[in-house]
JSON list of C-alpha atoms in Angstrom, two decimals:
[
{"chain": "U", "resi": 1, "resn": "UNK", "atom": "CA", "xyz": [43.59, -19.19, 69.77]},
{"chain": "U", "resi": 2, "resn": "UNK", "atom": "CA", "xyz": [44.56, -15.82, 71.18]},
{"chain": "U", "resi": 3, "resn": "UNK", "atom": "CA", "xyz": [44.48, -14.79, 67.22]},
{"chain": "U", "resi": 4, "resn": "UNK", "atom": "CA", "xyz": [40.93, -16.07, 67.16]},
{"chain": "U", "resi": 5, "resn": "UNK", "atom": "CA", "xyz": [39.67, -14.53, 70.21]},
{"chain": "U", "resi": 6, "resn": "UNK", "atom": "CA", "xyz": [41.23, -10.99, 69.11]},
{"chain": "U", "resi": 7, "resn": "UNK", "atom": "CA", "xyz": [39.55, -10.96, 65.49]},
{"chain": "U", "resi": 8, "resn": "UNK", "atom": "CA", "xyz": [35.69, -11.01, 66.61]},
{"chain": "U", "resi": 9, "resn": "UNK", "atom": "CA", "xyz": [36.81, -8.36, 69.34]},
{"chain": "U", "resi": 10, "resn": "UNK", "atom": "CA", "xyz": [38.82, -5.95, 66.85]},
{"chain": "U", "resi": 11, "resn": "UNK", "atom": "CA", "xyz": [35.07, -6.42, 64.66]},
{"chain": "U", "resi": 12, "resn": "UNK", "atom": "CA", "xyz": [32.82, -5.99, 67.38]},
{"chain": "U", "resi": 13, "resn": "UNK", "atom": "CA", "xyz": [35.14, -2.92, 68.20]},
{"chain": "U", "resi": 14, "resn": "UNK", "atom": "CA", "xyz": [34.53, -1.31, 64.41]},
{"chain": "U", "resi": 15, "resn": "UNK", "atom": "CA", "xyz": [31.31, -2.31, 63.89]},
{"chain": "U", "resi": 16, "resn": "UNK", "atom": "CA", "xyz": [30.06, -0.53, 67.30]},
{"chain": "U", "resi": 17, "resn": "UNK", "atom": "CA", "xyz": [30.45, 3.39, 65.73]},
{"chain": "U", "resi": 18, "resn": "UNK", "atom": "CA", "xyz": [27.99, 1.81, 62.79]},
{"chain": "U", "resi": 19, "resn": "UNK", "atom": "CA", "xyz": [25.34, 1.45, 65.67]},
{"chain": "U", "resi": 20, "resn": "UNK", "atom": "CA", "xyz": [24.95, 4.94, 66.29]},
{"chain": "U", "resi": 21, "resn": "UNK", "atom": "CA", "xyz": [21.99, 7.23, 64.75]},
{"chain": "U", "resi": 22, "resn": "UNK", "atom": "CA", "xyz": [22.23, 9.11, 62.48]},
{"chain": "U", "resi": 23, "resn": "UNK", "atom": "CA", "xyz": [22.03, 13.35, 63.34]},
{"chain": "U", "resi": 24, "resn": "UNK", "atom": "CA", "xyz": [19.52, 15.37, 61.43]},
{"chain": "U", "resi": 25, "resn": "UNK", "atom": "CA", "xyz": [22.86, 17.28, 59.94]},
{"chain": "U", "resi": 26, "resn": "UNK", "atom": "CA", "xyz": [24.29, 14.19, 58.92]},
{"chain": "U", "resi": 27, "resn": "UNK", "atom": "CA", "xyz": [20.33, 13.44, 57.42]},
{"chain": "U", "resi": 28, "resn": "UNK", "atom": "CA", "xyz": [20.87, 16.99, 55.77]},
{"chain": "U", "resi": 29, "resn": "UNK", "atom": "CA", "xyz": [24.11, 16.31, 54.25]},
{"chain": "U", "resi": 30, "resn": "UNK", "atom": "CA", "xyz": [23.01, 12.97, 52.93]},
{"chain": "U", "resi": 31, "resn": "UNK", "atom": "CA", "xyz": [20.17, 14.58, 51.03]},
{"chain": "U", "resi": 32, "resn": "UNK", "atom": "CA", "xyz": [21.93, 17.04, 49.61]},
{"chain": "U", "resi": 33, "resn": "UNK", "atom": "CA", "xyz": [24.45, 14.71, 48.10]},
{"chain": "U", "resi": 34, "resn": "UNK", "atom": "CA", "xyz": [21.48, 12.75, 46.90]},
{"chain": "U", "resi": 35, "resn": "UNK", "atom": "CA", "xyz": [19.82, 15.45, 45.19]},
{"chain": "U", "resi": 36, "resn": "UNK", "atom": "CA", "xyz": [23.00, 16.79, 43.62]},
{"chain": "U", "resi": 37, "resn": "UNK", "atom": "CA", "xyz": [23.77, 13.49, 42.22]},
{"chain": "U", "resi": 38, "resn": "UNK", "atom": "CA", "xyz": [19.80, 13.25, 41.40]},
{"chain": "U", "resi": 39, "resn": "UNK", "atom": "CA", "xyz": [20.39, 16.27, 39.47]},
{"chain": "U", "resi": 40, "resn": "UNK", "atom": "CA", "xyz": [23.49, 15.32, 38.02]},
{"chain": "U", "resi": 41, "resn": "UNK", "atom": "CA", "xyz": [22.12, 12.20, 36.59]},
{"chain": "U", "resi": 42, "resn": "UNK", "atom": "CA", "xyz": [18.64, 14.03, 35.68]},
{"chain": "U", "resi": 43, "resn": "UNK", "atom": "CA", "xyz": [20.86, 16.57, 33.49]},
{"chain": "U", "resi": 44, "resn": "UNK", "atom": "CA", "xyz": [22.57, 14.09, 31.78]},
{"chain": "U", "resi": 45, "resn": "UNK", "atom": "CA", "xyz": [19.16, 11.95, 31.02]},
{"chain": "U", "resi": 46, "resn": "UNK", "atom": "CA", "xyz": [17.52, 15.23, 29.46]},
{"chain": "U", "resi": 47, "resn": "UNK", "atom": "CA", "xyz": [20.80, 16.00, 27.55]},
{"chain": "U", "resi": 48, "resn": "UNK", "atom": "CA", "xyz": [20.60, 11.94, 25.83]},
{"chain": "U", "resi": 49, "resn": "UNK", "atom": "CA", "xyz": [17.02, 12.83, 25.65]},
{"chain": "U", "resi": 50, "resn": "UNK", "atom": "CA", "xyz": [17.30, 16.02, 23.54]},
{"chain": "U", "resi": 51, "resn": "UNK", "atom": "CA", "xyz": [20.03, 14.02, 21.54]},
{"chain": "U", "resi": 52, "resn": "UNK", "atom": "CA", "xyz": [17.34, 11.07, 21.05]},
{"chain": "U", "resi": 53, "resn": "UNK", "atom": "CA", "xyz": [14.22, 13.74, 19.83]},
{"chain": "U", "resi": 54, "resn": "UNK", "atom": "CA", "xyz": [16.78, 15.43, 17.59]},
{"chain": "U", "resi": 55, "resn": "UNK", "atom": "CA", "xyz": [17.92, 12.46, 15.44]},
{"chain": "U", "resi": 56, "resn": "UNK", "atom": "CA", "xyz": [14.58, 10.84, 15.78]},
{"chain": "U", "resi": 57, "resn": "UNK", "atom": "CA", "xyz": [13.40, 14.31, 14.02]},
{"chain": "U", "resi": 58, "resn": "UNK", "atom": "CA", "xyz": [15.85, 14.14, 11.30]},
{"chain": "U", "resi": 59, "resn": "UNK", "atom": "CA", "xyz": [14.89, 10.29, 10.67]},
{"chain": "U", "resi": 60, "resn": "UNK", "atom": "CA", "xyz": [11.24, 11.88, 10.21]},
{"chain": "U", "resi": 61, "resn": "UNK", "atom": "CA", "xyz": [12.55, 14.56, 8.36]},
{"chain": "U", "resi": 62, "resn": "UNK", "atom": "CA", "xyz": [13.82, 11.60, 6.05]},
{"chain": "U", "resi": 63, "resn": "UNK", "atom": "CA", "xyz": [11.22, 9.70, 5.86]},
{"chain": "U", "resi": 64, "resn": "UNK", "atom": "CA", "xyz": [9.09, 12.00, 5.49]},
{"chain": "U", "resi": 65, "resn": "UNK", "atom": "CA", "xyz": [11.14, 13.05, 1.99]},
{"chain": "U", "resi": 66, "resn": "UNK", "atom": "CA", "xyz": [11.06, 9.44, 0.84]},
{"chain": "U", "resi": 67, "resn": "UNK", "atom": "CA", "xyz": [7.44, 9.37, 1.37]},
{"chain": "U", "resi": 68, "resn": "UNK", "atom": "CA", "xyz": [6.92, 12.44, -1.10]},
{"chain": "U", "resi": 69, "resn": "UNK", "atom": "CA", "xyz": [9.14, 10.85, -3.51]},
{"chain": "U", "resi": 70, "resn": "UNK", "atom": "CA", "xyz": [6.66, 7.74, -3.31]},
{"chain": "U", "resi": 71, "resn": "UNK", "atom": "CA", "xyz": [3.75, 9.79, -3.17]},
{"chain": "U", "resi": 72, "resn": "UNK", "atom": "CA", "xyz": [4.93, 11.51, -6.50]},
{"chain": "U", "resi": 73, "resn": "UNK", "atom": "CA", "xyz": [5.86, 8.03, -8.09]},
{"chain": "U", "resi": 74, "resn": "UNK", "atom": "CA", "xyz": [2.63, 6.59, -7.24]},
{"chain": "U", "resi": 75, "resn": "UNK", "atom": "CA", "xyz": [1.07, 9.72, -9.11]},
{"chain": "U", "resi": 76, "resn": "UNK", "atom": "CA", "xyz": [2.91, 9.02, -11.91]},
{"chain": "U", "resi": 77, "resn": "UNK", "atom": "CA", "xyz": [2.27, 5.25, -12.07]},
{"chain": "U", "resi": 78, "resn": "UNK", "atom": "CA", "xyz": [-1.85, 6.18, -11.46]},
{"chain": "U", "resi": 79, "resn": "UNK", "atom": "CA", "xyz": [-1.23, 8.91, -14.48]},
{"chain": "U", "resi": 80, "resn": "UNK", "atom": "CA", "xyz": [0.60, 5.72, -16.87]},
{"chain": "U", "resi": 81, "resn": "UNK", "atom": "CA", "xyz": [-2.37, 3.34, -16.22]},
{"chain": "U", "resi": 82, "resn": "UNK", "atom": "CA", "xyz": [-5.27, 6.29, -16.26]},
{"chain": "U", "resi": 83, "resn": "UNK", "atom": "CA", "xyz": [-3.57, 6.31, -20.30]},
{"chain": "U", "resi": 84, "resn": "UNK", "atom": "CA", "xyz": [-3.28, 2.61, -20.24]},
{"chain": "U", "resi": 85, "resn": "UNK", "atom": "CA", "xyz": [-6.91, 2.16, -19.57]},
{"chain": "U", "resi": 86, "resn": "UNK", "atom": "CA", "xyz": [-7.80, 5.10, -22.12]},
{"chain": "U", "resi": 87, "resn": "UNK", "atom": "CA", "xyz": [-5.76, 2.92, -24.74]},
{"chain": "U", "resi": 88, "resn": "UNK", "atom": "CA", "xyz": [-7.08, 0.14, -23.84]},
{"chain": "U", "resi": 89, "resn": "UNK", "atom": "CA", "xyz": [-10.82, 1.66, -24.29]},
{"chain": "U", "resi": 90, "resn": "UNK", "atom": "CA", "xyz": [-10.09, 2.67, -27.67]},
{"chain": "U", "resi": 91, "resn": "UNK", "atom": "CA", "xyz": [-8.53, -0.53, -28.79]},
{"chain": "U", "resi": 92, "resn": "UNK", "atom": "CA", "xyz": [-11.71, -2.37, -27.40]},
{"chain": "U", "resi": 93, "resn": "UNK", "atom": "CA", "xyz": [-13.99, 0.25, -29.69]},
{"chain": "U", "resi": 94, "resn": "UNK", "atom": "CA", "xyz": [-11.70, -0.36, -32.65]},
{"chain": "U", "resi": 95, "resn": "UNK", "atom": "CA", "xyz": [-11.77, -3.99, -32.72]},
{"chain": "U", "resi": 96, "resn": "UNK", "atom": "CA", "xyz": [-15.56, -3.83, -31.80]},
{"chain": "U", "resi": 97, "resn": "UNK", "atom": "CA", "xyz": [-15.91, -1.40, -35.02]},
{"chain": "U", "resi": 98, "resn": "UNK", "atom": "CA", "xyz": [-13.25, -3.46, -36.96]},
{"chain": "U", "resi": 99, "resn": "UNK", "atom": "CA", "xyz": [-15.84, -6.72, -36.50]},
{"chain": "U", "resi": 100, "resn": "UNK", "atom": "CA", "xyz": [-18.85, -5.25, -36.05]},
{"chain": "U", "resi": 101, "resn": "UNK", "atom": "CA", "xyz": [-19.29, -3.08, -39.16]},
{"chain": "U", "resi": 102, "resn": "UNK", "atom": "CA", "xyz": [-18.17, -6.63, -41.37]},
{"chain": "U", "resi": 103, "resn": "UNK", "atom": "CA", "xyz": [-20.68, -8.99, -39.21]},
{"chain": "U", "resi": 104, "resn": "UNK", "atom": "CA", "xyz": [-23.64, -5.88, -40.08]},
{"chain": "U", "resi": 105, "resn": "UNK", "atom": "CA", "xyz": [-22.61, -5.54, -43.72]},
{"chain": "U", "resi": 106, "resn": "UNK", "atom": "CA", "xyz": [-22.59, -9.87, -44.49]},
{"chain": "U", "resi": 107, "resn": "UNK", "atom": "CA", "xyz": [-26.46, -9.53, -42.38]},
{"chain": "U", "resi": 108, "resn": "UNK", "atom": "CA", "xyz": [-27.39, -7.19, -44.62]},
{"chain": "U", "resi": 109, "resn": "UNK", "atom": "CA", "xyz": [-26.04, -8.69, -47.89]},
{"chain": "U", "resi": 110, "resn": "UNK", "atom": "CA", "xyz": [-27.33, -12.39, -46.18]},
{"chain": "U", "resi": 111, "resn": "UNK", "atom": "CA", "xyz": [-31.25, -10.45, -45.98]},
{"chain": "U", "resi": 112, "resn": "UNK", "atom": "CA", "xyz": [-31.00, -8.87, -49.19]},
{"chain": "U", "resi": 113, "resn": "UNK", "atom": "CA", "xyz": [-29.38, -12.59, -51.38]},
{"chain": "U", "resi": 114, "resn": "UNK", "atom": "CA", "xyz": [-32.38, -13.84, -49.63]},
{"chain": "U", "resi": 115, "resn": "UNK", "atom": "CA", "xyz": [-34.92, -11.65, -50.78]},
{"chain": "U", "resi": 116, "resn": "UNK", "atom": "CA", "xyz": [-33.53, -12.01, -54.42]},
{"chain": "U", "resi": 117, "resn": "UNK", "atom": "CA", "xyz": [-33.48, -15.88, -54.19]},
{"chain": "U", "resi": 118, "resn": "UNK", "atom": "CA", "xyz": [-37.40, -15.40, -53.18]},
{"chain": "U", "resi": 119, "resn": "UNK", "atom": "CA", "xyz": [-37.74, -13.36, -55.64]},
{"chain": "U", "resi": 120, "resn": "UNK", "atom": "CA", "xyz": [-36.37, -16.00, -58.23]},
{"chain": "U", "resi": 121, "resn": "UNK", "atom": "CA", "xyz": [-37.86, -18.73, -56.46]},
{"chain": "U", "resi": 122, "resn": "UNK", "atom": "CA", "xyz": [-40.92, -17.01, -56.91]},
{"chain": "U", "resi": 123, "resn": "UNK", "atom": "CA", "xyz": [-39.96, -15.88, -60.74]},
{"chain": "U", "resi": 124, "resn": "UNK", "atom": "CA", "xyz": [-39.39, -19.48, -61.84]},
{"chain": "U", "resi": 125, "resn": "UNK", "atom": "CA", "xyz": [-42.03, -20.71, -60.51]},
{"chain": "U", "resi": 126, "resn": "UNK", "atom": "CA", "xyz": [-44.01, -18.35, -62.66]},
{"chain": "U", "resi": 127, "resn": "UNK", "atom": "CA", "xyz": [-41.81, -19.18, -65.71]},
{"chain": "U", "resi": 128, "resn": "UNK", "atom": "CA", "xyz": [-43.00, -22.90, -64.72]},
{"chain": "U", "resi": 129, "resn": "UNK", "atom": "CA", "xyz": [-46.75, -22.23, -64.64]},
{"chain": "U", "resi": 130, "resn": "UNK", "atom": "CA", "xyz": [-46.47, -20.06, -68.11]},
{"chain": "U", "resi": 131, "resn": "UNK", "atom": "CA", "xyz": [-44.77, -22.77, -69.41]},
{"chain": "U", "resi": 132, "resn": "UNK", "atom": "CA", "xyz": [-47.48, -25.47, -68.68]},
{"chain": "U", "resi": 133, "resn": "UNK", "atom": "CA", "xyz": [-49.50, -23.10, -69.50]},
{"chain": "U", "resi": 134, "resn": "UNK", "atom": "CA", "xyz": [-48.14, -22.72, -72.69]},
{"chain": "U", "resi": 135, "resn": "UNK", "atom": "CA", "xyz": [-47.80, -26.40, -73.35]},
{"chain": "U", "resi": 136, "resn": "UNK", "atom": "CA", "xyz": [-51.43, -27.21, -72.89]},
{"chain": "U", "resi": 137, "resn": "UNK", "atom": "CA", "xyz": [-52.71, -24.58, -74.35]},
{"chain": "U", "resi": 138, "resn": "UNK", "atom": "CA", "xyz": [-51.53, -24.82, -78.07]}
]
């Protein structure tokens, strides 16, 4: 019980120099600690800081290389179909020549066997009236 009694004492006993105030040299001290380790701290953060803008630069950098080597393959695929659609152009006038100048050659040769069958249409039909002419006249 003694044992008991003693234990709260011996902690009243320490606690009691925690209840004292604070100086304005102890206040002094306290803040200088602070801001040294405020400092410390803020020097290291700036140091990770200038280590984080430097590789972030040289990721730039990178990508930045890539995106030329893109820029110049995109170039080249626009030049590829730029000739692909010129080819492409002159296949379409080829083929439009290579069946267009037959169709315009058959119309004309269609026009001009038409004439001629008028014209024998007409022809034998003359042949038949001289003939019945001839026949009733002798």
């Amino acid at each position: 019980m003694k044992f008991i009694l003693f234990l709260p004492i011996l902690f009243c006993a320490i606690a009691f120099p925690a209840l004292a105030e604070l100086t304005p040299q102890d206040l002094d001290k306290i803040r200088l600690i602070v801001k040294d380790e405020v400092k410390a701290e803020l020097t290291a953060v700036k140091q990770e800081l200038k280590t984080d803008i430097t590789a972030t630069h040289t990721k730039i950098e990178a990508l930045d290389t890539r995106l030329q080597s893109v820029g110049q393959s995109v170039s080249w695929v626009r030049g590829k179909l730029d000739s692909l659609d010129k080819h492409i152009n002159w296949l379409m006038a080829l083929i439009v020549v290579a069946v267009g100048i037959p169709q315009v050659i058959i119309a004309w040769r269609s026009r001009k066997d038409r004439a001629q069958e008028r014209q024998i249409e007409a022809l034998a039909r003359e042949i038949e009236i001289l003939k019945q002419q001839r026949i009733v006249s002798p």
